[in-house]
mmCIF file of C-alpha atoms and ligand atoms in Angstrom:
data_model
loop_
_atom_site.group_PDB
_atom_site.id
_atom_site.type_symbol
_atom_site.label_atom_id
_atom_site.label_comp_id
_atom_site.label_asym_id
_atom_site.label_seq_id
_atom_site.Cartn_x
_atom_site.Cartn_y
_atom_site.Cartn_z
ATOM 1 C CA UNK A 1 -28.668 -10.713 -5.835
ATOM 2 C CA UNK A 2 -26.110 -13.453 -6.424
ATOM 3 C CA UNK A 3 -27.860 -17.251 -6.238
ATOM 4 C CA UNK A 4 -27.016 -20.137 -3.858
ATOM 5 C CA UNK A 5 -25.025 -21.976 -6.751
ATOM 6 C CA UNK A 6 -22.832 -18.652 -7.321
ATOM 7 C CA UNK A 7 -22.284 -17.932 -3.524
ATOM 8 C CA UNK A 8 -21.396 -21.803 -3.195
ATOM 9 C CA UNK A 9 -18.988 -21.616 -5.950
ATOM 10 C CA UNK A 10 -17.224 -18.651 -5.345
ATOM 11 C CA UNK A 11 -16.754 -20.019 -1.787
ATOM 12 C CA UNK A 12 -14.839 -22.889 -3.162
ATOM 13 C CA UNK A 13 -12.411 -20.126 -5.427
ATOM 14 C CA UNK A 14 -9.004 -20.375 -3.654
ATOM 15 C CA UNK A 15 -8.223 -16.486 -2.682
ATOM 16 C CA UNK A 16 -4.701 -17.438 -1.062
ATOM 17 C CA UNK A 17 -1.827 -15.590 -2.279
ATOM 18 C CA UNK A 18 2.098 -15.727 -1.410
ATOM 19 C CA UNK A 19 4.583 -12.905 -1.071
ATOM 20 C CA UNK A 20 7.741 -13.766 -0.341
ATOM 21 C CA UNK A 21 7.924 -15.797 2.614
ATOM 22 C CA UNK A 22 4.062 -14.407 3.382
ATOM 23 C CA UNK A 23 1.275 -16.596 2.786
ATOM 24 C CA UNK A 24 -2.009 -14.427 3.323
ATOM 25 C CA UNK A 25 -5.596 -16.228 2.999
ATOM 26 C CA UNK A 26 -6.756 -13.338 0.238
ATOM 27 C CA UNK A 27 -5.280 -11.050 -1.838
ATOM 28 C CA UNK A 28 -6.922 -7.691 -0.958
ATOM 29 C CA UNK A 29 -4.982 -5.057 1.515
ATOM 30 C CA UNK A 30 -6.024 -1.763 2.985
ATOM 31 C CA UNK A 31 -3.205 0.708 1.300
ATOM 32 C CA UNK A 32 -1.082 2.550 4.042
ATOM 33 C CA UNK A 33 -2.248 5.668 4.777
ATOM 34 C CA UNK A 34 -6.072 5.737 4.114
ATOM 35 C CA UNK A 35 -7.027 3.445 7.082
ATOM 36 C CA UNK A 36 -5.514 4.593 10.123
ATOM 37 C CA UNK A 37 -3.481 3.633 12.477
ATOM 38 C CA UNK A 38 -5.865 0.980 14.007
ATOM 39 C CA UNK A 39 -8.969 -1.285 14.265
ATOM 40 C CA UNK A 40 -11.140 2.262 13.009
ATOM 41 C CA UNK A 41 -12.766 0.093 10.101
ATOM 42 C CA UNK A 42 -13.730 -2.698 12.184
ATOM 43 C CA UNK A 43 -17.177 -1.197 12.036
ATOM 44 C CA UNK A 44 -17.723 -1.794 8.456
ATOM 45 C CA UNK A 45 -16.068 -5.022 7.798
ATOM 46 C CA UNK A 46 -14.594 -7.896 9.243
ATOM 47 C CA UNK A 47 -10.719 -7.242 8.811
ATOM 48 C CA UNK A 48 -9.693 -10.476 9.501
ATOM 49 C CA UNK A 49 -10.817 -11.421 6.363
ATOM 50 C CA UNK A 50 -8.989 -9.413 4.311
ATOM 51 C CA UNK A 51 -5.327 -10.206 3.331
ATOM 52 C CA UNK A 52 -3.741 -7.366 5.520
ATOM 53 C CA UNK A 53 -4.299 -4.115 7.135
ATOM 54 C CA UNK A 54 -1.693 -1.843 6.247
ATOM 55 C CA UNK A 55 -1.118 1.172 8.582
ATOM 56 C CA UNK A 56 -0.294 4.251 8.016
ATOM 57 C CA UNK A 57 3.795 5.159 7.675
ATOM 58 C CA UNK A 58 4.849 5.596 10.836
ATOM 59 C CA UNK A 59 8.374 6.704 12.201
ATOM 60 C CA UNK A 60 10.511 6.188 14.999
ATOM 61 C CA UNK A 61 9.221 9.673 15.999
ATOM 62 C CA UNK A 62 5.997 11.554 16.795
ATOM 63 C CA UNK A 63 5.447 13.943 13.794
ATOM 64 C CA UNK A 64 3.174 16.464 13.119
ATOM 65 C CA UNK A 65 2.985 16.618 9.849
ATOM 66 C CA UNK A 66 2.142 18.984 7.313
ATOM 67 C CA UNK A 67 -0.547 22.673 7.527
ATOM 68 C CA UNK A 68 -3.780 22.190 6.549
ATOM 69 C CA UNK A 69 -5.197 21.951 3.958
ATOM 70 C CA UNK A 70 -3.754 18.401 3.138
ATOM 71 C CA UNK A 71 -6.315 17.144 0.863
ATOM 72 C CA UNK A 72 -8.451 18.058 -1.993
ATOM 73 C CA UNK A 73 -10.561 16.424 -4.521
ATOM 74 C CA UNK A 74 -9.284 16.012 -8.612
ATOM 75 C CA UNK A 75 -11.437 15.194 -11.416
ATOM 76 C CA UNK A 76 -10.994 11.639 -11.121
ATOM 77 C CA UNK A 77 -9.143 11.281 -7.644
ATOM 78 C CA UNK A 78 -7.089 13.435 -5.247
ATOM 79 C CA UNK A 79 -4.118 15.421 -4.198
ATOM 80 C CA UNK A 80 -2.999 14.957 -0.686
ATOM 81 C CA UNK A 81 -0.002 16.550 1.675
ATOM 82 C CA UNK A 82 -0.772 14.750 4.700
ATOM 83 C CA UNK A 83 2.828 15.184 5.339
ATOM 84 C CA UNK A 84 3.776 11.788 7.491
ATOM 85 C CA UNK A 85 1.342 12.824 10.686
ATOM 86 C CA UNK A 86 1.750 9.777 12.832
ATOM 87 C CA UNK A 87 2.082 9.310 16.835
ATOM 88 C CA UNK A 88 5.545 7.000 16.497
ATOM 89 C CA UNK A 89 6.244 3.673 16.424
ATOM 90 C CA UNK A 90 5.896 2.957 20.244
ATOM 91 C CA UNK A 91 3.102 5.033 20.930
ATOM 92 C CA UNK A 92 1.400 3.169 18.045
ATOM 93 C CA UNK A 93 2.273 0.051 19.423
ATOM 94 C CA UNK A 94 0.639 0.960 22.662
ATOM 95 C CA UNK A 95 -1.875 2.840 21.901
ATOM 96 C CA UNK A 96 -3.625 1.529 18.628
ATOM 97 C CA UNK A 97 -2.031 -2.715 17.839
ATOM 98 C CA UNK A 98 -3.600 -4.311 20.396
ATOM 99 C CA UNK A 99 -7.142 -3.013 18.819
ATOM 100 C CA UNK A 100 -6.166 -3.863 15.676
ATOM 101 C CA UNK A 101 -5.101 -7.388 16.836
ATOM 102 C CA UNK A 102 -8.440 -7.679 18.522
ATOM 103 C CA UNK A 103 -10.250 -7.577 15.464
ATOM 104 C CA UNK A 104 -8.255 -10.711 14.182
ATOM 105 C CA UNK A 105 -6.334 -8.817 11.191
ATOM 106 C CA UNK A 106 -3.449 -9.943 9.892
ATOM 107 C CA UNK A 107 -0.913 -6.473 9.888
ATOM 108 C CA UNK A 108 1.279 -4.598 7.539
ATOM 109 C CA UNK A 109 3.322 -1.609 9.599
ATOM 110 C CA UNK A 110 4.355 0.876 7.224
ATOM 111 C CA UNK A 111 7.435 2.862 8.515
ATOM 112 C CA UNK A 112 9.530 5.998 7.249
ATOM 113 C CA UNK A 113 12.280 7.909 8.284
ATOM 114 C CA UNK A 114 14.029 11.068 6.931
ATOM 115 C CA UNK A 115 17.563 9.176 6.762
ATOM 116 C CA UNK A 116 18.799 5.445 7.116
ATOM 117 C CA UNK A 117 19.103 6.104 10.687
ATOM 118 C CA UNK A 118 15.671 6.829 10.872
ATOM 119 C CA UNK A 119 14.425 3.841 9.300
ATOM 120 C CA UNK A 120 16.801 2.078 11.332
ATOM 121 C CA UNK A 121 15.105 3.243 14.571
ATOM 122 C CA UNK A 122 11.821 2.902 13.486
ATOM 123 C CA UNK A 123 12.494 -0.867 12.637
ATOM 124 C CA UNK A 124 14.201 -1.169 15.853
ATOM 125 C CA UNK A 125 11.277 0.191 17.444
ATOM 126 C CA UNK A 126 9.746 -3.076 15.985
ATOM 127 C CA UNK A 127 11.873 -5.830 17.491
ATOM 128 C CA UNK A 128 9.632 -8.746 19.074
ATOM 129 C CA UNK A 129 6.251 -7.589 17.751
ATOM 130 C CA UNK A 130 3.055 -9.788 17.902
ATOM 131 C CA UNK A 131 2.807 -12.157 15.492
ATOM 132 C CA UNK A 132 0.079 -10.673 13.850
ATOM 133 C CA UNK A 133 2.474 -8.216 12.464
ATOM 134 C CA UNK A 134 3.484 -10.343 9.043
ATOM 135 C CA UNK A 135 5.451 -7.725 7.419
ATOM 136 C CA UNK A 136 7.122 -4.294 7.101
ATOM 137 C CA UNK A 137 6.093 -2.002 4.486
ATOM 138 C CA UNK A 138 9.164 0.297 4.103
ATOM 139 C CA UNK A 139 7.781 3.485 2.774
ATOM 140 C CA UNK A 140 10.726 4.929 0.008
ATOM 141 C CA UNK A 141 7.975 6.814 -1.436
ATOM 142 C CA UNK A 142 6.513 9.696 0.118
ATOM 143 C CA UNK A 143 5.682 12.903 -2.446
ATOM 144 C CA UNK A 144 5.332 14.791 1.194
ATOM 145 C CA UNK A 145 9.116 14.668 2.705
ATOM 146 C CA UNK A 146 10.501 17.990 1.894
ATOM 147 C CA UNK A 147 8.299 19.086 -0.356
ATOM 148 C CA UNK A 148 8.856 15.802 -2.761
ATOM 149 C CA UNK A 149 12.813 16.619 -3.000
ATOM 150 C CA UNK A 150 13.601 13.631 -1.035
ATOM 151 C CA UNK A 151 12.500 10.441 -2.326
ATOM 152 C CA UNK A 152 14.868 7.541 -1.263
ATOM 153 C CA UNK A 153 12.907 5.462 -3.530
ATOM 154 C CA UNK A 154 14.163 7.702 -6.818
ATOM 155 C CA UNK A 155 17.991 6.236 -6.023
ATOM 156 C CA UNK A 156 18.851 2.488 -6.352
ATOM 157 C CA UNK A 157 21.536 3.230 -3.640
ATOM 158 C CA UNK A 158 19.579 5.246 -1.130
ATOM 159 C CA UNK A 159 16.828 2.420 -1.561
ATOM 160 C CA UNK A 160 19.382 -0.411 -0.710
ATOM 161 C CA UNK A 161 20.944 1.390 2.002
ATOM 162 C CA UNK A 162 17.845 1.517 3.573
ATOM 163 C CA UNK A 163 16.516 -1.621 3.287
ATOM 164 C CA UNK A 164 19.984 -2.562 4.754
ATOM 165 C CA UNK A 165 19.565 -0.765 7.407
ATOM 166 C CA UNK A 166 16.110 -1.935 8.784
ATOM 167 C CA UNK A 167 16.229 -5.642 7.967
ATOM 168 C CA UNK A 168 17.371 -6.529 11.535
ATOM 169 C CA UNK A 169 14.409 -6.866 12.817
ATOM 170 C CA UNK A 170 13.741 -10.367 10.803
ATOM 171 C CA UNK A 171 10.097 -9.448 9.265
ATOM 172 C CA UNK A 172 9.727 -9.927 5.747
ATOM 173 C CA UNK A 173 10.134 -5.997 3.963
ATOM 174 C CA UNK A 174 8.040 -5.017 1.202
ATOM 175 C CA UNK A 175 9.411 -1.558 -0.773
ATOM 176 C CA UNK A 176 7.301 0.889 -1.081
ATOM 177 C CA UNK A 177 8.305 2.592 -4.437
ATOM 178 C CA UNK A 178 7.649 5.573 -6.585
ATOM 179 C CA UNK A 179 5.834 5.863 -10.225
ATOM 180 C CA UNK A 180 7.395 9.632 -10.058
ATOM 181 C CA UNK A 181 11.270 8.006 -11.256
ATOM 182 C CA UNK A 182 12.375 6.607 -15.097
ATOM 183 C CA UNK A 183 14.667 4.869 -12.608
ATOM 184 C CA UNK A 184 11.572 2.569 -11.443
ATOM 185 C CA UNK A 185 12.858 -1.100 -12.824
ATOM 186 C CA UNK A 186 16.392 -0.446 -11.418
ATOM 187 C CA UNK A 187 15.138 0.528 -8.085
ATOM 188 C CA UNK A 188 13.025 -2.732 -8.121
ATOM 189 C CA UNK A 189 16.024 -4.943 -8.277
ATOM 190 C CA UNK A 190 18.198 -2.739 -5.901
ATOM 191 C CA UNK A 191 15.819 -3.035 -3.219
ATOM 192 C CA UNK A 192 15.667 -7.262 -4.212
ATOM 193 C CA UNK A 193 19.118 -7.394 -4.215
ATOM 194 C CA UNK A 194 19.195 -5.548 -0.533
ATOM 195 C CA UNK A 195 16.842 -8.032 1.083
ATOM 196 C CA UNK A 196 12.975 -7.210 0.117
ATOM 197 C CA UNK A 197 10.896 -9.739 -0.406
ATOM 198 C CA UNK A 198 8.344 -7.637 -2.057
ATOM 199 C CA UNK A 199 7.681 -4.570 -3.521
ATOM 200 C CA UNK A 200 4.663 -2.330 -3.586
ATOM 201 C CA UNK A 201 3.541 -0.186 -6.667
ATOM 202 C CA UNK A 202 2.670 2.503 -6.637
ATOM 203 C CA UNK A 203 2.613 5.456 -4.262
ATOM 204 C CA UNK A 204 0.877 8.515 -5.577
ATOM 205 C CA UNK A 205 2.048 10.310 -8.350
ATOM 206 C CA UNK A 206 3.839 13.734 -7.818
ATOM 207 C CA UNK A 207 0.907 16.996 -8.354
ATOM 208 C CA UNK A 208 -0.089 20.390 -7.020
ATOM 209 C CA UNK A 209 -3.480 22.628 -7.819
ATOM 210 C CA UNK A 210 -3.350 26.158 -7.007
ATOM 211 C CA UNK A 211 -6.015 28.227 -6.487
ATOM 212 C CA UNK A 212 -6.677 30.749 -9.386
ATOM 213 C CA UNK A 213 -7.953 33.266 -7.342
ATOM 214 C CA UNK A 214 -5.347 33.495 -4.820
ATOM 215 C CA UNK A 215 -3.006 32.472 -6.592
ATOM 216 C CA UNK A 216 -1.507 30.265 -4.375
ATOM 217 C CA UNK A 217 -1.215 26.480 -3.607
ATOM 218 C CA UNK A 218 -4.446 25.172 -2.776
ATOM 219 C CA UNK A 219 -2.667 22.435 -0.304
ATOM 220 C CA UNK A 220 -0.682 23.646 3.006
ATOM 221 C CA UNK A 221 2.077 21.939 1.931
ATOM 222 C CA UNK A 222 2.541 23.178 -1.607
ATOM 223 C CA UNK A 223 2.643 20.026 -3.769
ATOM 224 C CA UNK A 224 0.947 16.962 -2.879
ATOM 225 C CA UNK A 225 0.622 13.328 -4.165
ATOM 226 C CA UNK A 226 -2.247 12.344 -6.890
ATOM 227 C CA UNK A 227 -4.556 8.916 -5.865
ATOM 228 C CA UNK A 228 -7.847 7.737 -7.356
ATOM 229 C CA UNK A 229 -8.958 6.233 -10.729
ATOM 230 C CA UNK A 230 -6.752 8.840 -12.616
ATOM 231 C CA UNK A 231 -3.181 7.075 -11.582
ATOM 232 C CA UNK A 232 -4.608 3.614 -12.133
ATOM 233 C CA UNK A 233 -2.946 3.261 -15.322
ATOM 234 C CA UNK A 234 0.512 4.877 -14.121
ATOM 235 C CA UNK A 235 -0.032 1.515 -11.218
ATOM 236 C CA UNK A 236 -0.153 -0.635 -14.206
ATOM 237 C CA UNK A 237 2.364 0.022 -16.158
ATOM 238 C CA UNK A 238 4.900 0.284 -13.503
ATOM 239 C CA UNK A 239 3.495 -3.522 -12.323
ATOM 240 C CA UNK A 240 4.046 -4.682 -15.354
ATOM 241 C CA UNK A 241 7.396 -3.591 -16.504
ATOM 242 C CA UNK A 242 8.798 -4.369 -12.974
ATOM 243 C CA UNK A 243 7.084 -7.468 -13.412
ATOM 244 C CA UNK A 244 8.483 -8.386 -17.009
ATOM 245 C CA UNK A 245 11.822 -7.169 -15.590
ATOM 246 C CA UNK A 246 12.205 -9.271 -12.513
ATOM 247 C CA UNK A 247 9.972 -12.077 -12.722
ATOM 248 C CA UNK A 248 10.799 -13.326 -9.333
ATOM 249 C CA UNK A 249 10.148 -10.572 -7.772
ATOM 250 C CA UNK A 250 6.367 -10.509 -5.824
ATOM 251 C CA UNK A 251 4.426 -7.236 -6.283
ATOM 252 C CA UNK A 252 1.317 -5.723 -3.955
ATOM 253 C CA UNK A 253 -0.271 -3.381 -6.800
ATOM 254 C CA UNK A 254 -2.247 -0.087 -5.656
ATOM 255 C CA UNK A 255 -3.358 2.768 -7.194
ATOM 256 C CA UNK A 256 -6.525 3.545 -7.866
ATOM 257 C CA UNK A 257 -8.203 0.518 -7.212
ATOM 258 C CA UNK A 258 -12.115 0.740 -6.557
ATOM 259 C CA UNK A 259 -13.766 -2.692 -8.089
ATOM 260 C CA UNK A 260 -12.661 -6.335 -8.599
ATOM 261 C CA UNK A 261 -11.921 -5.663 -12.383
ATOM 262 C CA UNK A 262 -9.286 -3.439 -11.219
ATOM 263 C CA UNK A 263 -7.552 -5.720 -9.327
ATOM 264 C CA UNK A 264 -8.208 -8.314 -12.073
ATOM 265 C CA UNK A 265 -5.793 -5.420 -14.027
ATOM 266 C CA UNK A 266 -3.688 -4.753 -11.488
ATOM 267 C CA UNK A 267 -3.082 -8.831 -11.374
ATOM 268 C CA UNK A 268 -2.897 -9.379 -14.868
ATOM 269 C CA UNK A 269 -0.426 -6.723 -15.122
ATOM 270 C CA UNK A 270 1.624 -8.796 -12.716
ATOM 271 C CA UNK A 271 0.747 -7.996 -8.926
ATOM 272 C CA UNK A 272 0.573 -10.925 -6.192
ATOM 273 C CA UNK A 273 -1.959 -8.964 -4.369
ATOM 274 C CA UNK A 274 -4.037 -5.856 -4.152
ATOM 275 C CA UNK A 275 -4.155 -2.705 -1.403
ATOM 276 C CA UNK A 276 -6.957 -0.543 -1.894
ATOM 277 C CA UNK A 277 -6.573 3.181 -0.889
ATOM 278 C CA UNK A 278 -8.580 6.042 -2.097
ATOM 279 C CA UNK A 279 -11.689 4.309 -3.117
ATOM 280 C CA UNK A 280 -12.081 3.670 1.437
ATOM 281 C CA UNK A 281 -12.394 7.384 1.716
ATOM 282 C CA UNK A 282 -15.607 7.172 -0.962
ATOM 283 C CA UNK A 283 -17.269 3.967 0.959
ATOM 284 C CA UNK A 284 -15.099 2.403 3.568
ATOM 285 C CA UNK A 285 -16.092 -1.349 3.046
ATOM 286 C CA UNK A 286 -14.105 -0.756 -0.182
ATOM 287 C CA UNK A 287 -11.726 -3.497 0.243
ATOM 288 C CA UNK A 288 -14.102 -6.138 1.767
ATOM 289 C CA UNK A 289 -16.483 -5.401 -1.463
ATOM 290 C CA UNK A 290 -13.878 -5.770 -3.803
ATOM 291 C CA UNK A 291 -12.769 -8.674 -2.081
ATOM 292 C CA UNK A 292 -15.843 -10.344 -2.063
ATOM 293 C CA UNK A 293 -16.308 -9.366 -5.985
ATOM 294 C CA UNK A 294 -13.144 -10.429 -6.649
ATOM 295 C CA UNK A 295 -14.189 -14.271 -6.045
ATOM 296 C CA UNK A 296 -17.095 -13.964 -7.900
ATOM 297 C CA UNK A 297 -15.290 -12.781 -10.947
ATOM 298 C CA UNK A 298 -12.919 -15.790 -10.633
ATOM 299 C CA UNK A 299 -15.580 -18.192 -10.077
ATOM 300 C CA UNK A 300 -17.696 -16.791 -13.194
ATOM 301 C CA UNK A 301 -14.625 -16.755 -15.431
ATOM 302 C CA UNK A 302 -13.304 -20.156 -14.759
ATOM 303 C CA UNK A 303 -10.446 -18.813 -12.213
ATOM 304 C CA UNK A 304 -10.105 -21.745 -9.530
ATOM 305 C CA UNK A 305 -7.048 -19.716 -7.557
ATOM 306 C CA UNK A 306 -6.658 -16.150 -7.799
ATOM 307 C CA UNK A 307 -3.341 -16.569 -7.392
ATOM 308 C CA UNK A 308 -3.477 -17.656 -11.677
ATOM 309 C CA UNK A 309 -4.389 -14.094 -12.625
ATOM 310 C CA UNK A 310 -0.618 -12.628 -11.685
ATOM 311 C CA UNK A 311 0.967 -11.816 -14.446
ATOM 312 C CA UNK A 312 -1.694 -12.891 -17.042
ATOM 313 C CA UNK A 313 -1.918 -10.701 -19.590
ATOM 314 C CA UNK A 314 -1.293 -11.529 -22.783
ATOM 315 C CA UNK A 315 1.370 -9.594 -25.413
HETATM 316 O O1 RRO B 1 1.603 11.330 4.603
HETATM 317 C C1 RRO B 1 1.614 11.652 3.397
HETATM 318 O O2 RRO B 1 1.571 12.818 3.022
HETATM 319 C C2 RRO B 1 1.738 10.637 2.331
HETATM 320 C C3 RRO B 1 2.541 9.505 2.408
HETATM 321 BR BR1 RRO B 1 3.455 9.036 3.931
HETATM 322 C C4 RRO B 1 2.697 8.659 1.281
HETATM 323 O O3 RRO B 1 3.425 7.655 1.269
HETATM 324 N N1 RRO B 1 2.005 8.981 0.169
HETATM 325 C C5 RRO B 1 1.210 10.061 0.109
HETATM 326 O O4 RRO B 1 0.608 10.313 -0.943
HETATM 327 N N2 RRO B 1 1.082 10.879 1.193
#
């Protein structure tokens, strides 16, 4: 039980962050993917207090996505091949925003596409949204799209062509980039130089399990992409050598977040802000919790703005 005197001070903690041209009121996101579509985790937390709700990729297109089954459970995480299910753009827009703007949440749309085209639709499919909608999260990143041979985000050019390609639509574009490339730091400052205001670190981290009996894949889709505690220190490293690399450059860490001394690390490493994923499919108030632990752990440590904590570590 936390006293008056901490509640009171931990209220008065300043939990706005900036990304780009974003200003969000706290620093703690829902990661694309492992929260729908829509307003399903209104019944376990207030949204609108979180920073964002980021939805899962969706492209210009239904898409079906991949045979089951497309998850399973590591040691200290776990492997999915979900394989880009989503209803479209416009059906999402329809059928599952005005929910979500119900609830008072600011939104992140993440999008995809299997070529620039693609993405160019999909963004198209975006023109005059609400303005609830603060940003695009461009996924470059899936381990899913062909079996993980086709990862824009493993090519500086292919990154830049895309981001090209979908920044008519005039809302700020955060990168969604992959751990699974030595290539990480260059692809950082491609997608910069083609117009993102952000990028976000990290998607999961290229994996497979087969079954020993059967000998075959234990996921539908063959490979899959690793989440959870284990890749939290992949997230971390990436953060911070982006970080140390391009300086200017705002960062939304994930990857294996589950408590407010993660995101401490994920901060310190250098991110602006903090998207929790996996850890909503163990208790789904994840992000609200580690929100709300987040400002006590400032408050008790002499933090006044979160904000302080990016890039804080110490060499
Ligand atoms: O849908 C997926 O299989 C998926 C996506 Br879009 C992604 O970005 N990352 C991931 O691990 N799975």
């Amino acid at each position: 039980m936390r006293s008056r005197t901490q509640r009171a001070g931990a209220a008065a903690v300043d939990m706005s962050v900036q990304i780009g041209s974003v200003c969000l009121p706290a620093p703690l996101m829902t990661a694309a993917g492992t929260a729908g579509y829509g307003s399903e985790l209104s019944a376990f937390m207030d949204l609108s207090a979180l920073g964002a709700v980021v939805v899962k990729s969706l492209s210009a297109d239904e898409w079906a996505g991949n045979p089951a089954p497309r998850v399973h459970e590591t040691p200290a995480g776990m492997l999915n091949s979900v394989g880009l299910q989503g209803p479209g753009v416009a059906a999402w827009r329809e059928h599952e925003l005005p929910e979500l703007i119900e609830t008072g949440a600011r939104v992140v749309v993440s999008i995809w596409g299997r070529s620039v085209q693609d993405y160019a639709r999909a963004a198209e499919a975006l023109q005059d949204c609400p303005k609830q909608v603060v940003a695009v999260e461009v996924n470059l990143s899936c381990p899913n799209l062909d079996g993980g041979t086709h990862l824009f985000a493993h090519d500086p050019v292919a990154t830049a062509q895309v981001l090209q390609a979908t920044s008519q639509i005039g809302l700020p574009l955060w990168a969604k980039l992959s751990p699974n490339t030595d290539r990480l730091v260059e692809v950082a400052a491609a997608a910069q130089e083609a117009g993102a205001e952000a990028v976000t670190l990290i998607n999961t981290v290229l994996g497979m399990i087969i079954d020993t009996e059967s000998r075959r894949p234990l996921l539908g889709g063959g490979g899959g992409g690793l989440s959870g505690p284990a890749i939290r220190p992949v997230a971390v490293r990436a953060i911070h050598d982006v970080h140390v690399a391009l300086p200017d450059l705002p960062i939304v860490g994930v990857g294996g977040c589950a408590t407010a001394v993660d995101a401490v690390e994920l901060m310190l490493a250098g991110a602006s802000a903090v998207q929790i994923g996996t850890a909503n499919f163990v208790q789904p108030s994840s992000v609200e919790q580690v929100q709300d632990d987040l400002r006590h752990w400032c408050f008790s440590h002499g933090v006044p703005r979160v904000s302080e904590l990016t890039g804080g570590v110490k060499h």
